[in-house]
Coordinates of C-alpha atoms in Angstrom, one line a residue:
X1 CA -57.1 -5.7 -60.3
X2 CA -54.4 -5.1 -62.0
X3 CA -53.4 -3.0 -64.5
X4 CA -50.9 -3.7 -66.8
X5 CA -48.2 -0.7 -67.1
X6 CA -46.7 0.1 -70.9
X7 CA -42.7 0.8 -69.2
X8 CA -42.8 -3.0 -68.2
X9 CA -41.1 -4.4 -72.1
X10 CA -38.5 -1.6 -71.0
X11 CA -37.9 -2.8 -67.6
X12 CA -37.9 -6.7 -68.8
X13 CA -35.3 -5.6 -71.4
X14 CA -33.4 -3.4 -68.9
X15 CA -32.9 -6.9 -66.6
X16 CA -30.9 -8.9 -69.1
X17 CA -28.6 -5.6 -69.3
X18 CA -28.2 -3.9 -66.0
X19 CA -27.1 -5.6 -63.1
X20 CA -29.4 -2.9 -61.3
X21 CA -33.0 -1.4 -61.7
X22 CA -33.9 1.8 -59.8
X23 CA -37.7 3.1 -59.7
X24 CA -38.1 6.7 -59.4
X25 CA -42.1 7.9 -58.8
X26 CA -44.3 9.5 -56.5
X27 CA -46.7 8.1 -54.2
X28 CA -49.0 5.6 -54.8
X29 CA -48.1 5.6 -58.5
X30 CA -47.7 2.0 -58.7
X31 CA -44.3 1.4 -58.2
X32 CA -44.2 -1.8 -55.8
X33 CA -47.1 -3.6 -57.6
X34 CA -45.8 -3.3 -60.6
X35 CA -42.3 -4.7 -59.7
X36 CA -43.9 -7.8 -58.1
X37 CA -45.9 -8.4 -60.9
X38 CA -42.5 -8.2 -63.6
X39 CA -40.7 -10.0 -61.6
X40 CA -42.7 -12.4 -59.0
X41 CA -40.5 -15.4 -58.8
X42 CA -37.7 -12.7 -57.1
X43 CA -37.6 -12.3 -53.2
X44 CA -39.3 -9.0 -52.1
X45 CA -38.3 -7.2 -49.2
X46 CA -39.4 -3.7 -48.4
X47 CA -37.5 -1.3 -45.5
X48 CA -41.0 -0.1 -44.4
X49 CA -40.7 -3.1 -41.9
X50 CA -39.3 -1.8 -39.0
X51 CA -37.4 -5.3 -38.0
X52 CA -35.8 -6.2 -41.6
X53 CA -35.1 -2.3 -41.3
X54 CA -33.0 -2.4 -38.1
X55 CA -31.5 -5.3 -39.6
X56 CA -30.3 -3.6 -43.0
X57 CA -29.3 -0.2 -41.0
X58 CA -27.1 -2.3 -38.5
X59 CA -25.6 -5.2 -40.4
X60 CA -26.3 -3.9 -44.4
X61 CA -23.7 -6.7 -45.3
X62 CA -25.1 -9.4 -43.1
X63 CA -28.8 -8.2 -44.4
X64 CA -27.3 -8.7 -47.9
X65 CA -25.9 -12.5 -47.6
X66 CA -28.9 -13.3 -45.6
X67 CA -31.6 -12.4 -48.4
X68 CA -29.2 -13.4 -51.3
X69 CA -29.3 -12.4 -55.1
X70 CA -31.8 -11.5 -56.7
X71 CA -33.7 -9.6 -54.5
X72 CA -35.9 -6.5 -54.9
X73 CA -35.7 -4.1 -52.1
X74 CA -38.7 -1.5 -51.7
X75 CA -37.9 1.5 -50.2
X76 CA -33.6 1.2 -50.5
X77 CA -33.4 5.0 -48.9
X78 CA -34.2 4.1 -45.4
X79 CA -31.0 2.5 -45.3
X80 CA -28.6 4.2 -47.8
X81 CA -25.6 1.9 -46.4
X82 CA -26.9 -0.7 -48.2
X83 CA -25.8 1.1 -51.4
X84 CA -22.1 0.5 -50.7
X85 CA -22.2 -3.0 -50.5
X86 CA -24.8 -3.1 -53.5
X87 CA -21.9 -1.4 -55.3
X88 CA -19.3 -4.1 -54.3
X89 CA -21.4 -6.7 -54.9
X90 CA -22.1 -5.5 -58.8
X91 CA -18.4 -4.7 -59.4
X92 CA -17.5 -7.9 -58.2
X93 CA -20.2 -9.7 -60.4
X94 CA -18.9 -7.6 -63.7
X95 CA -15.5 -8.8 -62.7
X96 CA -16.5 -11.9 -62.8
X97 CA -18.5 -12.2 -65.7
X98 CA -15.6 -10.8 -67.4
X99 CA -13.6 -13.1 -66.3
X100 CA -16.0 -16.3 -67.6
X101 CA -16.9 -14.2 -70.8
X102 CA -20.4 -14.5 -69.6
X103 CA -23.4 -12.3 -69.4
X104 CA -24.1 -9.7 -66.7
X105 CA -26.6 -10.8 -64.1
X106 CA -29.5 -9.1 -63.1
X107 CA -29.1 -8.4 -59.1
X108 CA -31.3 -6.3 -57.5
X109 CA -34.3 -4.4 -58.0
X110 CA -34.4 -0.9 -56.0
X111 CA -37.5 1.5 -55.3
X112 CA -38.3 4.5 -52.8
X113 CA -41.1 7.1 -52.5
X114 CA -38.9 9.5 -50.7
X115 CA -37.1 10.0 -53.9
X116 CA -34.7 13.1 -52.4
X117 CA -32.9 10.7 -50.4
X118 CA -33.3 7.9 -53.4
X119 CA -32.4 10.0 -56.1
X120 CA -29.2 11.8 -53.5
X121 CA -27.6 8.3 -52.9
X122 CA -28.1 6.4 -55.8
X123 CA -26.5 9.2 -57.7
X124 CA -23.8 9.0 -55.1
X125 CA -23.4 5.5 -54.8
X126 CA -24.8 3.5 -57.8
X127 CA -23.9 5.9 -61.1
X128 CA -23.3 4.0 -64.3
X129 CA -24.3 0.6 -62.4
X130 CA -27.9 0.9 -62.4
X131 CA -30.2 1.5 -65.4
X132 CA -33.0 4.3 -64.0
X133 CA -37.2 4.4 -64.6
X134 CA -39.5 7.3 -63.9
X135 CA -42.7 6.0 -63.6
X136 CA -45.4 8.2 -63.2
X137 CA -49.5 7.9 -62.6
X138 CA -51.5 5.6 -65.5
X139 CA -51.5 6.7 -68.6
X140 CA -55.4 6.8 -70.4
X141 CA -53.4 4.5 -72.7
X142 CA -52.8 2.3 -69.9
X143 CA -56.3 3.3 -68.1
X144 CA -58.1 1.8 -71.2
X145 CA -55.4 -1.4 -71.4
X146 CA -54.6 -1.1 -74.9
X147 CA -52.3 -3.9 -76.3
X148 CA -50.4 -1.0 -78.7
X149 CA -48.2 1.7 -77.1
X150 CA -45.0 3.7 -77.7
X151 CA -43.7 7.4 -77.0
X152 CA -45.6 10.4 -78.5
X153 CA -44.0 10.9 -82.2
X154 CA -45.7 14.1 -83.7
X155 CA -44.6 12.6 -87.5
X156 CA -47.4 13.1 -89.4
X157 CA -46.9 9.7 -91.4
X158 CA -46.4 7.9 -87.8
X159 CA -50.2 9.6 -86.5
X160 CA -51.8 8.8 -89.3
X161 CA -51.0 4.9 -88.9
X162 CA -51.8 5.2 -85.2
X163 CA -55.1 7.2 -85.9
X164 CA -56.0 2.9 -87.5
X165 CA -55.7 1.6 -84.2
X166 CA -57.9 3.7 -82.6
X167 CA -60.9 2.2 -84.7
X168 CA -63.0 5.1 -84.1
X169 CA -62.8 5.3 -80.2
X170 CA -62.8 9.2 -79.6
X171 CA -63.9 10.5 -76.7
X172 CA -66.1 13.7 -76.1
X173 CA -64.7 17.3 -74.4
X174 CA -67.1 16.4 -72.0
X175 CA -65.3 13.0 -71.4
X176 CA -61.9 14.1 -71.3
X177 CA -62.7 16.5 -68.5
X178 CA -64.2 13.5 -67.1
X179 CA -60.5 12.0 -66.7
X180 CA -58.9 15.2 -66.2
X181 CA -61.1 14.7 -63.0
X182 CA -59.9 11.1 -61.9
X183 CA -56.4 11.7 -63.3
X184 CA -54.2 8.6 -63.1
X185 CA -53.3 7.5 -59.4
X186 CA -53.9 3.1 -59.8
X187 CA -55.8 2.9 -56.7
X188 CA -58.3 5.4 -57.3
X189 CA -58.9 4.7 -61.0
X190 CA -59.3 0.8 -60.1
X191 CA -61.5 0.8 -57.2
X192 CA -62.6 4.8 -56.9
X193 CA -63.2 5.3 -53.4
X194 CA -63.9 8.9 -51.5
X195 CA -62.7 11.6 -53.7
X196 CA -61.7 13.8 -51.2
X197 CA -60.6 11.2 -48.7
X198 CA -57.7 9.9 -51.0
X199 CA -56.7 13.1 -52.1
X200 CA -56.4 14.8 -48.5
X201 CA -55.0 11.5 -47.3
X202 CA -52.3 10.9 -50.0
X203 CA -51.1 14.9 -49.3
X204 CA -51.1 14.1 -45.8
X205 CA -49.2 11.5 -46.5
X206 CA -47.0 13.0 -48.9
X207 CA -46.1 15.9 -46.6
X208 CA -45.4 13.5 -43.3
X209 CA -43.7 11.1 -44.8
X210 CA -41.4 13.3 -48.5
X211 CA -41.4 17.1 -47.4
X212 CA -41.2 16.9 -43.6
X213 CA -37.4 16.6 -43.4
X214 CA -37.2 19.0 -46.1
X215 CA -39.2 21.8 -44.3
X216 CA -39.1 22.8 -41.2
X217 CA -42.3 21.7 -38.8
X218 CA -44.0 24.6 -38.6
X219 CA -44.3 25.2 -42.2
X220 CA -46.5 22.3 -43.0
X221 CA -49.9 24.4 -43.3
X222 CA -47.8 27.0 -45.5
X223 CA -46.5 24.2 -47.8
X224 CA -50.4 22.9 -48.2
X225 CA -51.1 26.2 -49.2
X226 CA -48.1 26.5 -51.4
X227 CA -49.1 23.8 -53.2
X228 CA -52.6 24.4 -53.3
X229 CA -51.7 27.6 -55.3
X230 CA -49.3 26.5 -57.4
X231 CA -52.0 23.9 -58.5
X232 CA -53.9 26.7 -59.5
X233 CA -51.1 28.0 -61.7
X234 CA -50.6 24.6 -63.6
X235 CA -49.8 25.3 -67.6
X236 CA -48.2 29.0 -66.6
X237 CA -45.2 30.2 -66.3
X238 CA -43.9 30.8 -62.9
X239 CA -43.8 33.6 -61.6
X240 CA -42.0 33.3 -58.4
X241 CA -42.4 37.3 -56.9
X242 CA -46.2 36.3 -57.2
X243 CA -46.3 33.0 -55.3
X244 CA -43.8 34.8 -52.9
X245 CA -46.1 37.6 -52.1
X246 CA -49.1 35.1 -52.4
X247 CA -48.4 32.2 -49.9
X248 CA -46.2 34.2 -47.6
X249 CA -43.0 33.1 -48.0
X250 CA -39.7 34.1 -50.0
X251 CA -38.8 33.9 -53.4
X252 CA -36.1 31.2 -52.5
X253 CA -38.1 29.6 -50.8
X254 CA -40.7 29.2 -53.6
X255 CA -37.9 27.8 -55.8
X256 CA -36.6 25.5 -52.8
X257 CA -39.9 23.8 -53.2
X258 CA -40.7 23.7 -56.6
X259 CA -37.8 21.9 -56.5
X260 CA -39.1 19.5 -54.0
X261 CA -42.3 19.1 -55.8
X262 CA -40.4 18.4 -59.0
X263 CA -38.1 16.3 -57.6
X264 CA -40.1 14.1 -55.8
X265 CA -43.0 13.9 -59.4
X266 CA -45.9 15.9 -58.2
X267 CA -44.9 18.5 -61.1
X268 CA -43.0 18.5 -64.2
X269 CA -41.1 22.1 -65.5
X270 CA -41.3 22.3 -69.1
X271 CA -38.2 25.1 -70.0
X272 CA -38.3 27.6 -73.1
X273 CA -37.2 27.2 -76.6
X274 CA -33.8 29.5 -76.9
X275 CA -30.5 29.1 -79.7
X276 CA -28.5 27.8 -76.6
X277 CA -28.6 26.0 -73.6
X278 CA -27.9 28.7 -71.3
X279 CA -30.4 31.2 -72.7
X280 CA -32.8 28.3 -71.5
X281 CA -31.4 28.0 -68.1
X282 CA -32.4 31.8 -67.5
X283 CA -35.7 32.1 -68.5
X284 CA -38.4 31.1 -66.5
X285 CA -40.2 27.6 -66.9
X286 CA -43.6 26.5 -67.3
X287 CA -45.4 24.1 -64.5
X288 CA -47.2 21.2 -65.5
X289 CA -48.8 19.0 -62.9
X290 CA -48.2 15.2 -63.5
X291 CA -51.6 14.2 -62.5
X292 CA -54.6 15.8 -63.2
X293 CA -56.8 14.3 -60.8
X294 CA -54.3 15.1 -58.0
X295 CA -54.3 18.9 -59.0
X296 CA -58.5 19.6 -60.1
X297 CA -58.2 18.6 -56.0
X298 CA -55.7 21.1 -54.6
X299 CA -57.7 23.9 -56.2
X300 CA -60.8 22.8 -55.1
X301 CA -62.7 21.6 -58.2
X302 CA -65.7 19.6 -57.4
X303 CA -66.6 18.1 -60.7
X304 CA -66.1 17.7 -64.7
X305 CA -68.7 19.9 -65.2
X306 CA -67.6 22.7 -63.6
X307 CA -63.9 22.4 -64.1
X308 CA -64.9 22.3 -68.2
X309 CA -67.3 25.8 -67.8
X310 CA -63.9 27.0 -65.6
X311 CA -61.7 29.7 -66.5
X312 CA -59.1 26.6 -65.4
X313 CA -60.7 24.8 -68.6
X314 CA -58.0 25.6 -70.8
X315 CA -54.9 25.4 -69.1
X316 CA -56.3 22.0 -67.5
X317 CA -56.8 21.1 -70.7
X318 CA -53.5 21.7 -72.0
X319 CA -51.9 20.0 -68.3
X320 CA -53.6 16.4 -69.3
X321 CA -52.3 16.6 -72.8
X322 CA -48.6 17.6 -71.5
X323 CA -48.6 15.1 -68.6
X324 CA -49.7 12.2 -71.1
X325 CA -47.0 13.4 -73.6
X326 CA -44.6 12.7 -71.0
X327 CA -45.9 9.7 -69.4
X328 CA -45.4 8.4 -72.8
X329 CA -41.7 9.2 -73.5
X330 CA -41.3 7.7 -69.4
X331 CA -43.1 4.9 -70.5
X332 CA -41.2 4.4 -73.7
X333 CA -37.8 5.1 -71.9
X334 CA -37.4 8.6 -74.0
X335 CA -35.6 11.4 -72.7
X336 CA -38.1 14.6 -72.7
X337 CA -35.2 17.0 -72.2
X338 CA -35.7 17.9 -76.0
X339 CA -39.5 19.0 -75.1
X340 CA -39.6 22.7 -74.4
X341 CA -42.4 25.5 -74.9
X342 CA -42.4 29.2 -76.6
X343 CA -42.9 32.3 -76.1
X344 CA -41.2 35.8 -77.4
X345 CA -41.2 39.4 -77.2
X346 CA -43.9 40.0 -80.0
X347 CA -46.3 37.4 -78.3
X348 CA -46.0 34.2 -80.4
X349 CA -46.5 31.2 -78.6
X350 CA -46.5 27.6 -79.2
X351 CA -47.6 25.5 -75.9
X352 CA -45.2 22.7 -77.2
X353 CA -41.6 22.2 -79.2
X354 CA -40.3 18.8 -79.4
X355 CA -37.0 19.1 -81.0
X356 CA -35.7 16.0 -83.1
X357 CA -32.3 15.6 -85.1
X358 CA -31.9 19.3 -85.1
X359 CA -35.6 20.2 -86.4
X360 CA -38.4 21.9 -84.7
X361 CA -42.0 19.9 -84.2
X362 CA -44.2 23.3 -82.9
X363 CA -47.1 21.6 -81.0
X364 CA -50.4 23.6 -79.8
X365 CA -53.0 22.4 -77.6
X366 CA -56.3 23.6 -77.7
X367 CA -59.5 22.3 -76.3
X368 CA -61.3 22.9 -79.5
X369 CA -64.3 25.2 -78.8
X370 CA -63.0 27.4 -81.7
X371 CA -62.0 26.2 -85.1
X372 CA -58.1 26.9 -85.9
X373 CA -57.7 29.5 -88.6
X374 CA -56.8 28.2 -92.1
X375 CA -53.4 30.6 -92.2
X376 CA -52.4 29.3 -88.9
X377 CA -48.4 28.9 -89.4
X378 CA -45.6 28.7 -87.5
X379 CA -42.8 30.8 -89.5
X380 CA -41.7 33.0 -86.8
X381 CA -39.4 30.0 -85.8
X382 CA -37.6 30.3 -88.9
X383 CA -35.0 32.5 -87.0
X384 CA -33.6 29.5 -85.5
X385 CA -32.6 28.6 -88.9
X386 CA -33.3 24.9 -88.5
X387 CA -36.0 22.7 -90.4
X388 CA -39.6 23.2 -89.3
X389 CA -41.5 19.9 -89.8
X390 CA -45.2 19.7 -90.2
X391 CA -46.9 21.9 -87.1
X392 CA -49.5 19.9 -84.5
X393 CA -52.9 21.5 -83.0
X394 CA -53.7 18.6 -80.2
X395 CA -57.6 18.7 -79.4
X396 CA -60.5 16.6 -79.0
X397 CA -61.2 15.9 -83.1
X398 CA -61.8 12.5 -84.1
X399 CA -59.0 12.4 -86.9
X400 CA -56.1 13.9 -88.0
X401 CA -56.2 15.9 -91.3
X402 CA -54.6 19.3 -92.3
X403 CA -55.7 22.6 -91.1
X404 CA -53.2 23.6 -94.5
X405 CA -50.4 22.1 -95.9
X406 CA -48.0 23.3 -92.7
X407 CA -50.6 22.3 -89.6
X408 CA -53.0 19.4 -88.7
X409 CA -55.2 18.6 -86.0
X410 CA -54.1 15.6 -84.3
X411 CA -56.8 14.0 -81.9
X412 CA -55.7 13.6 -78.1
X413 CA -56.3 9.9 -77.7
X414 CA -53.8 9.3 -80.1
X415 CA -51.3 10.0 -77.0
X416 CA -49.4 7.2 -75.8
X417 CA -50.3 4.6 -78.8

């Protein structure tokens, strides 16, 4: 079954612009499937043959002309040459369509799970010619196949007319931990085999196949336990002398592969709030995991029930509500560079700032065990001297209405519509 995926309108409209699409996601996030089903009346070819490999490693040009335009081509890094003569062939086509005063031509369609090489030659190769997606796990707006969608806008006015669609559908505490537990992989949300098969078989996929050319052989077991401890840390800051002393290994290291598990969508780093970019760039980042399912497994958590009585509840909690933030403004083509989190010297703390036009949206997440005080306020931003909009506290009501006349609850399933 398949399950329809809320970047596709983006992608469609992307194809009668670009004369190139690039897919950047993890494993098993969807990626091929999904390009079929936008575009099935284009030839698809994927380098994970080994023949139609040799073939685009040996003669890329040859492999080109034979296949012909359009053509979507699944795993492009195995065969970076064929980049150059992708290049060619696009400048040539622009030239052209100049020349005729017609439109630009969709021509190929690129993907690649090993998305260190992908994202390293595209960059290299393909800049300004190709229009780029992230595309990460299923949404729960996607899980549950709802017709409305669009980024996560924390407008009041905007929340309000979204809380209409949801006709009353909120779900439980209890059934949110529920699908922090299956998280958002396709293949496991649509036909839910062995829990801990998938899992152990997708990381030993994922390490073979993404990190082994990365790390050197013998570090496999410590890069399993890397990431098995980092999982535990999902929602705090890093704190790199920790995970050094922790796993074994040195604090380079530990930021080599962050890095990696950034890099290839496994985690996301959310980066403080500070009056300039390069006070961000020093401070230290918070880790978010970009699939919930994926990380209640690296630490070990054998159900809902348990993982919700955790002392992991809450900073789970906050991980789902981050990660579907995100897949929202990936899904809505949104840049999430202006999402950031704070915290300061006197101990305020706001899980979430989305800065828009200059002003502040200060965003916290809480699983709501504990009602929210009525003085809650956020004026300790106020030395940043820019306009503080109307504040958020995400949790697991069933409406949004004001905590006072600076805060409102907003309910979690309003993500994504």
């Amino acid at each position: 079954m398949y399950i329809k995926r809320n970047i596709e309108e983006k992608m469609k409209e992307a194809s009668q612009q670009f004369a190139s699409i690039t897919i950047y996601g993890s494993r098993q996030v969807g990626k091929s499937t999904l390009i079929e089903n936008i575009f099935p009346n284009i030839k698809y070819v994927t380098l994970d043959d080994i023949e139609i490999r040799d073939y685009a490693i040996n003669d890329p040009k040859g492999f080109l002309k034979y296949y012909n335009k359009p053509l979507i081509i699944d795993e492009i890094q195995k065969a970076p040459k064929l980049l150059d003569y992708i290049k060619i062939e696009i400048d040539d086509m622009k030239k052209m369509c100049l020349k005729n005063n017609e439109k630009i031509k969709m021509l190929y369609v690129l993907s690649g799970s090993n998305q260190f090489e992908l994202q390293d030659s595209i960059t290299e190769s393909l800049a300004g010619r190709t229009c780029v997606f992230n595309l990460s796990s299923l949404s729960y707006n996607e899980i549950k196949e709802r017709k409305e969608h669009s980024f996560f806008n924390p407008e009041i006015d905007i929340l309000q007319a979204k809380e209409k669609l949801l006709n009353n559908e909120f779900r439980s505490r209890k059934e949110i931990f529920e699908d922090i537990m299956i998280g958002g992989m396709p293949e496991y949300v649509v036909n839910r085999p062995n829990r801990d098969m998938f899992f152990k078989s997708y990381i030993t996929t994922y390490i073979e196949k993404d990190v082994r050319k990365i790390i050197a052989a013998d570090k496999e077991t410590t890069f399993m336990n890397f990431m098995q401890y980092v999982a535990l840390r999902t929602g705090c800051q890093i704190d790199y002398s920790e995970i050094s002393r922790s796993v074994g290994i040195d604090s380079r290291t530990v930021k080599s592969w962050i890095s990696v598990l950034e890099t290839s969508g496994i985690v996301k780093l959310i980066h403080p709030y500070a009056k300039n970019l390069s006070d961000r760039a020093i401070k230290t980042p918070k880790l978010y995991f970009l699939d919930t399912g994926l990380c209640a497994y690296l630490c070990g958590m054998p159900s809902a029930n348990i993982l919700e009585k955790s002392s992991f509840a809450g900073a789970f909690y906050e991980t789902y509500v981050v990660s579907e933030i995100i897949k929202s403004f990936y899904n809505d083509y949104k840049d999430i560079s202006n999402i950031y989190y704070y915290r300061d010297r006197d101990q305020y703390e706001v899980d979430l700032i989305i800065e828009e036009y200059n002003s502040i949206y200060p965003i916290e997440i809480k699983k709501g065990i504990n009602r929210v005080s009525y003085n809650k306020k956020f004026t300790f931003l106020n030395k940043y001297n820019k306009p503080i909009n109307k504040g958020l506290v995400i949790d697991s009501s069933d409406k949004v209405f004001p905590i006072n006349s600076e805060v409102f609850y907003c309910p979690i399933d309003i993500i994504g519509l």
